[in-house]
mmCIF file of C-alpha atoms in Angstrom:
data_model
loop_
_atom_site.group_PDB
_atom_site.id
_atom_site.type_symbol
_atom_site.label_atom_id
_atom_site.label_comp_id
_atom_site.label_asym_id
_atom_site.label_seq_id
_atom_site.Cartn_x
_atom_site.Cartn_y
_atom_site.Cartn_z
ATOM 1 C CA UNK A 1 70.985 29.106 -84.059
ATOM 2 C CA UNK A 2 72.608 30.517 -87.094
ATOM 3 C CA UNK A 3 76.120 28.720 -86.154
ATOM 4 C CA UNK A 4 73.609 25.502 -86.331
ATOM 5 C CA UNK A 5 72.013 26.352 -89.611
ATOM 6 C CA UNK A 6 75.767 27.035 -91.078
ATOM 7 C CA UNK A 7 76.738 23.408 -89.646
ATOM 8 C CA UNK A 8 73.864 21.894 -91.321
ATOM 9 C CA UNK A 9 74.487 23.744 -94.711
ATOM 10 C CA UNK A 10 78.288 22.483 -94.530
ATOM 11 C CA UNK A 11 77.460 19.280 -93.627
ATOM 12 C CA UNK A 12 75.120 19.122 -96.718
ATOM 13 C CA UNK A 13 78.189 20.078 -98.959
ATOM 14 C CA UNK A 14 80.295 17.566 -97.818
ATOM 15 C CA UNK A 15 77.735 15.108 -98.317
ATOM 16 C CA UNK A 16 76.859 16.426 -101.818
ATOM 17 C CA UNK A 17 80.878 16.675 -102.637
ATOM 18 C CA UNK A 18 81.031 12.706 -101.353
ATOM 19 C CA UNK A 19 78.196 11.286 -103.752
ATOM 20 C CA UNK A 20 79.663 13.424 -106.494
ATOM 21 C CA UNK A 21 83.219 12.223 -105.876
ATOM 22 C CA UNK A 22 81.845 8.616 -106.039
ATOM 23 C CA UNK A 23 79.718 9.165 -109.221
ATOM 24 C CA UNK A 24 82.250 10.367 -110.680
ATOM 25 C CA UNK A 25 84.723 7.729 -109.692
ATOM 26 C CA UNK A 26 81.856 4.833 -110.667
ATOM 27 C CA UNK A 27 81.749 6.608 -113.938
ATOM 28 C CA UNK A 28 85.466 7.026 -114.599
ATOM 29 C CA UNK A 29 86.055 3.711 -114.119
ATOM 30 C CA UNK A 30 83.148 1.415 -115.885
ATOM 31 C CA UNK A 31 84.099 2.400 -119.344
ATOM 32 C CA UNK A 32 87.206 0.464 -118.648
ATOM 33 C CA UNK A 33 86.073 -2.207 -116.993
ATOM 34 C CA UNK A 34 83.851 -3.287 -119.980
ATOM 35 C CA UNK A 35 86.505 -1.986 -121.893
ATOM 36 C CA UNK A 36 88.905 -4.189 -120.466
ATOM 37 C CA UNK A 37 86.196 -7.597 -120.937
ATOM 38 C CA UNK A 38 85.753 -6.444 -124.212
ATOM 39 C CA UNK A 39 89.400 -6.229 -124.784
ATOM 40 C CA UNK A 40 89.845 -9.807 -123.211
ATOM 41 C CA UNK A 41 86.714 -11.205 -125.448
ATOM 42 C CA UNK A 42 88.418 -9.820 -128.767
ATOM 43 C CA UNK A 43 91.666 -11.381 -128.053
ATOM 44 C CA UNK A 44 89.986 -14.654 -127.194
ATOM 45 C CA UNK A 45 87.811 -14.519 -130.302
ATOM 46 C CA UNK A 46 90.734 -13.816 -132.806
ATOM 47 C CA UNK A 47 91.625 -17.124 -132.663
ATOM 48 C CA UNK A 48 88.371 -18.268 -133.434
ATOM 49 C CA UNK A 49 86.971 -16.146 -136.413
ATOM 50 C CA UNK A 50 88.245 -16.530 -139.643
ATOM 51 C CA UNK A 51 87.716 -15.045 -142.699
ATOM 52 C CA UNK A 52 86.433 -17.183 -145.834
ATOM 53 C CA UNK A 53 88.115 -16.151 -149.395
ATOM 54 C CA UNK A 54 84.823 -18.277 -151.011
ATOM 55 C CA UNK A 55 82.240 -16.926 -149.177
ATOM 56 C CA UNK A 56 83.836 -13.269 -148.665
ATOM 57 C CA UNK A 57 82.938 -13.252 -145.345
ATOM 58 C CA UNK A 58 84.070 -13.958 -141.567
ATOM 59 C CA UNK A 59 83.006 -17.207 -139.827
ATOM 60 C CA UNK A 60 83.287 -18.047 -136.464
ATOM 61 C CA UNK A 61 84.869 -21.554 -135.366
ATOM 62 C CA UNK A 62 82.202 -23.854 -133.718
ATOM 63 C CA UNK A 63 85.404 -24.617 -131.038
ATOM 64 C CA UNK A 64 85.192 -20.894 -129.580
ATOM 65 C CA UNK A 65 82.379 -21.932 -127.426
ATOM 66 C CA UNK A 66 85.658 -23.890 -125.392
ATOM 67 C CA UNK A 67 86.761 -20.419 -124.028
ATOM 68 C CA UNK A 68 83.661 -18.165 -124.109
ATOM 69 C CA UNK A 69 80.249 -18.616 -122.251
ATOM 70 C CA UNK A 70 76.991 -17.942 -124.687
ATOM 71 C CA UNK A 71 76.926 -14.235 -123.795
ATOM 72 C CA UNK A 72 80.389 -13.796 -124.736
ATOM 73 C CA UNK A 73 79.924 -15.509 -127.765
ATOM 74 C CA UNK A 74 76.810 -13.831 -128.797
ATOM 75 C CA UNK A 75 78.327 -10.388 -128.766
ATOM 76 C CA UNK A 76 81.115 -11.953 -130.948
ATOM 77 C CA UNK A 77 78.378 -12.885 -133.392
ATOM 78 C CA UNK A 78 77.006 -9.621 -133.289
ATOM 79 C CA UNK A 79 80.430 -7.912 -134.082
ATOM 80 C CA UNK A 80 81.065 -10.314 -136.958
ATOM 81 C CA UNK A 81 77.243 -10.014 -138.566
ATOM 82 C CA UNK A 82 78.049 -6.032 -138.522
ATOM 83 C CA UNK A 83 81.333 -6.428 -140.188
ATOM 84 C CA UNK A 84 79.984 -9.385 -142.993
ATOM 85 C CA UNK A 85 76.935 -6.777 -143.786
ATOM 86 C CA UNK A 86 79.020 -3.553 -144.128
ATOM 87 C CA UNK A 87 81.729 -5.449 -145.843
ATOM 88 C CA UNK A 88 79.159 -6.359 -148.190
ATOM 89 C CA UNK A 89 77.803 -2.959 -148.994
ATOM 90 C CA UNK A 90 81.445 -1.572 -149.164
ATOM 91 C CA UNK A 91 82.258 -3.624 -152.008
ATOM 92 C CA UNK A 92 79.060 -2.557 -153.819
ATOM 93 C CA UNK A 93 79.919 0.915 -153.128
ATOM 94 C CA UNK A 94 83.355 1.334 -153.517
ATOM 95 C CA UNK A 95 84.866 3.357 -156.317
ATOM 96 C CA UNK A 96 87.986 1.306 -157.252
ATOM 97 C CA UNK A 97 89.313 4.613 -158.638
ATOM 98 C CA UNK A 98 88.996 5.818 -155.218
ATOM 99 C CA UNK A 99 89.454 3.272 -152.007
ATOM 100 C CA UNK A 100 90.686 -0.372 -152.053
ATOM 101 C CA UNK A 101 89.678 -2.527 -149.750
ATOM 102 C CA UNK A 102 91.235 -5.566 -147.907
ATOM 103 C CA UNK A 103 90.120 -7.931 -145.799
ATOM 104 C CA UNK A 104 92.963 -8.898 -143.225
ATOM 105 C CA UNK A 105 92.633 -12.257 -140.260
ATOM 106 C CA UNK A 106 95.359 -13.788 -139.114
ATOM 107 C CA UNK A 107 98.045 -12.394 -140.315
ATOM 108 C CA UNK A 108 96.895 -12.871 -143.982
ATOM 109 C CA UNK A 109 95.842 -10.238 -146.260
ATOM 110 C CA UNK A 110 93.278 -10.133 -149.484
ATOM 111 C CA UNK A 111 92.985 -7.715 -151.434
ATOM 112 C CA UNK A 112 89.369 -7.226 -152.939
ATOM 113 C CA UNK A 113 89.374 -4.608 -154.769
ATOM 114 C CA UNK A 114 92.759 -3.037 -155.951
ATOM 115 C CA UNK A 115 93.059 0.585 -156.856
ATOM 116 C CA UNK A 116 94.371 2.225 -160.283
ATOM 117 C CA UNK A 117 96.319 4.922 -158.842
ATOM 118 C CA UNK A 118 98.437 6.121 -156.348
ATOM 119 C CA UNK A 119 99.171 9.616 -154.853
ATOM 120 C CA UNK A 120 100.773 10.959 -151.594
ATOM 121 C CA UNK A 121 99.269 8.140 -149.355
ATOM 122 C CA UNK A 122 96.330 5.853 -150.501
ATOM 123 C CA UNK A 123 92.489 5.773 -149.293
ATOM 124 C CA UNK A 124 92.210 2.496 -148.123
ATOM 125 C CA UNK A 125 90.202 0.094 -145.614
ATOM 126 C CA UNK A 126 91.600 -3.224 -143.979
ATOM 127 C CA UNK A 127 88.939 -4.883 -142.485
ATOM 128 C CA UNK A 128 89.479 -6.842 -139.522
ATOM 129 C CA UNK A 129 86.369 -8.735 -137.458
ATOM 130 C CA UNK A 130 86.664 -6.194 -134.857
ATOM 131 C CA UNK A 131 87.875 -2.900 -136.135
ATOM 132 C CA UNK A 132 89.256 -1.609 -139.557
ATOM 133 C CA UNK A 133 92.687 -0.252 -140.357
ATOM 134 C CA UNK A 134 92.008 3.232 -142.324
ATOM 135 C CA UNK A 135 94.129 4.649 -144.689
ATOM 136 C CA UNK A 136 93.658 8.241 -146.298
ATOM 137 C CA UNK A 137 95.595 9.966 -148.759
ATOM 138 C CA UNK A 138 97.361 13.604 -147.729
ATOM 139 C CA UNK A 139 94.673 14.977 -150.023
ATOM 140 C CA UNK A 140 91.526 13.308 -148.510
ATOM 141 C CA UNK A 141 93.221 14.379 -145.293
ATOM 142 C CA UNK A 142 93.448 18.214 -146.064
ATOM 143 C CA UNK A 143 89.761 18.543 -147.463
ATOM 144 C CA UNK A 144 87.593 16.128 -144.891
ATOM 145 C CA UNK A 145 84.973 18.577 -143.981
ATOM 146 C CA UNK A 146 82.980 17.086 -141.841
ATOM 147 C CA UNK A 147 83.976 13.597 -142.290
ATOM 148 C CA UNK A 148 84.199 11.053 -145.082
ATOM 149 C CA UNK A 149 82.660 7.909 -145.940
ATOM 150 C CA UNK A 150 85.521 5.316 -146.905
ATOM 151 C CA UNK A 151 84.967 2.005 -148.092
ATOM 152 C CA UNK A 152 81.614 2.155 -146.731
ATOM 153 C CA UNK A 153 82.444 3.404 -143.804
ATOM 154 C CA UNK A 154 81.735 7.052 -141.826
ATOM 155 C CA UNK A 155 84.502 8.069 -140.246
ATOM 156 C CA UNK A 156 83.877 11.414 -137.733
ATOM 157 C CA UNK A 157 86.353 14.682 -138.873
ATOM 158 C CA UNK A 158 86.857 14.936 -135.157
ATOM 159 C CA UNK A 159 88.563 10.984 -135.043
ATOM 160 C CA UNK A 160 90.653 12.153 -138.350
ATOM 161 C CA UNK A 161 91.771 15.215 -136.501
ATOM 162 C CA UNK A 162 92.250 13.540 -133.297
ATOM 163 C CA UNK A 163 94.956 10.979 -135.081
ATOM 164 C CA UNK A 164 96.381 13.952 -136.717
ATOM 165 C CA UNK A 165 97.003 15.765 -133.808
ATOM 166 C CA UNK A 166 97.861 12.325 -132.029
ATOM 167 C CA UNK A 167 100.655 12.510 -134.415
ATOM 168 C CA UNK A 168 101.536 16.180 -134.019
ATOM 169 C CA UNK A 169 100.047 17.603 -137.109
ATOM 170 C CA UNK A 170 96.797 19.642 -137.797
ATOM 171 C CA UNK A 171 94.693 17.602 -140.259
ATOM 172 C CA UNK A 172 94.752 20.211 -142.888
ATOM 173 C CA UNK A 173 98.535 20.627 -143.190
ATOM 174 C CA UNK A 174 99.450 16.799 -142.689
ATOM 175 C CA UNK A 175 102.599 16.094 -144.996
ATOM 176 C CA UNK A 176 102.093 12.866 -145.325
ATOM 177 C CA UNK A 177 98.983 10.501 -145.968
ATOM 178 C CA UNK A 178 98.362 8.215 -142.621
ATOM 179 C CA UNK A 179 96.684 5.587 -141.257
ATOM 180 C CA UNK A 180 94.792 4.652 -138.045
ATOM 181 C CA UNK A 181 92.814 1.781 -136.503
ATOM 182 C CA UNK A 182 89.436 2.662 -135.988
ATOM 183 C CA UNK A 183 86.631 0.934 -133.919
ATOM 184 C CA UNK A 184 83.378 1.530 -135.407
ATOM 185 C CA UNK A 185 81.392 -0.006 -132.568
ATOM 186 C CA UNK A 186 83.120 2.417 -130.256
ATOM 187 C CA UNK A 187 83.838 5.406 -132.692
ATOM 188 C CA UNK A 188 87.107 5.483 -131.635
ATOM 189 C CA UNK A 189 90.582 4.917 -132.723
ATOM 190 C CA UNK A 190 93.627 3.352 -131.610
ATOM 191 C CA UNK A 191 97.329 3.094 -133.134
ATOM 192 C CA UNK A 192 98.029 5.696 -135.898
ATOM 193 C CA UNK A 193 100.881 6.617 -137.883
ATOM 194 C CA UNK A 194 101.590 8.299 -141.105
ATOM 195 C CA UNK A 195 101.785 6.060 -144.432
#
């Protein structure tokens, strides 16, 4: 009888250990399978949305409805209202003395608010439809606290100390200013370097 009971408690572990395995496996995996649509979306929709010098603000082409069914292109629109509204309320809140901000689709580049200095690196935001290019100074760097607010934007300590170790520094003895993309639907970044 006990050899029985022992069986059935074994057996229970293996079936336990099985679901786990799978949960785990489901969840490994569906963070880049969206990841991956959204990845496929983006690159889709860059040739649709454009940004407009007169209105200061990104527009999406009428024609991208060719490529992308009406959920696709709805999360598209979402992307690009969240970007127009906190590109808005970064230039309002911007300290040119502090961060300059550009605006870059398509290879092209505007500049919409300049800075008046320079110093070991530059604050800095590029915004793109879909993610913006951050650059911070060795200084801003060295004291971020908790994190910073840049261009309008909150960017996480832990993201700024993930580039910096991403680049093989720790964030408070960085040499250099540098500069990373970051994803503020995701909170995450991708590409980095050092300015």
């Amino acid at each position: 009888m006990t050899a029985m009971t022992s069986y059935r408690y074994d057996k229970g572990k293996v079936l336990l250990f099985i679901v786990a395995f799978f949960v785990g496996l489901f969840t490994f995996f569906s963070p880049n399978v969206s990841a991956n649509t959204e990845n496929r979306i983006d690159a889709i929709a860059n040739k649709y949305v454009q940004y407009s010098e007169t209105e200061k603000k990104f527009l999406i082409s009428p024609e991208i409805s060719k490529e992308l069914n009406s959920a696709e292109i709805e999360a598209v629109s979402e992307k690009v209202s969240a970007t127009n509204i906190q590109l808005s309320k970064s230039l309002a809140e911007t300290n040119p003395f502090d961060t300059s901000i550009l605006v870059e689709n398509q290879g092209r580049k505007y500049l919409l608010n300049p800075t008046y200095f320079r110093r070991a690196g530059v604050n800095k935001v590029v915004v793109k439809w879909n993610h913006v290019r951050v650059y911070l100074s060795q200084r801003t760097v060295q004291l971020i606290g908790g994190g910073l607010a840049i261009g309008g934007y909150w960017i996480p300590e832990a993201v700024v100390s993930k580039v910096a170790g991403t680049l093989g520094v720790v964030a408070s003895l960085t040499p250099h200013g540098i500069w990373f993309d970051y994803n503020p639907f995701l909170r995450s970044f991708t590409n980095c370097g050092f300015q």
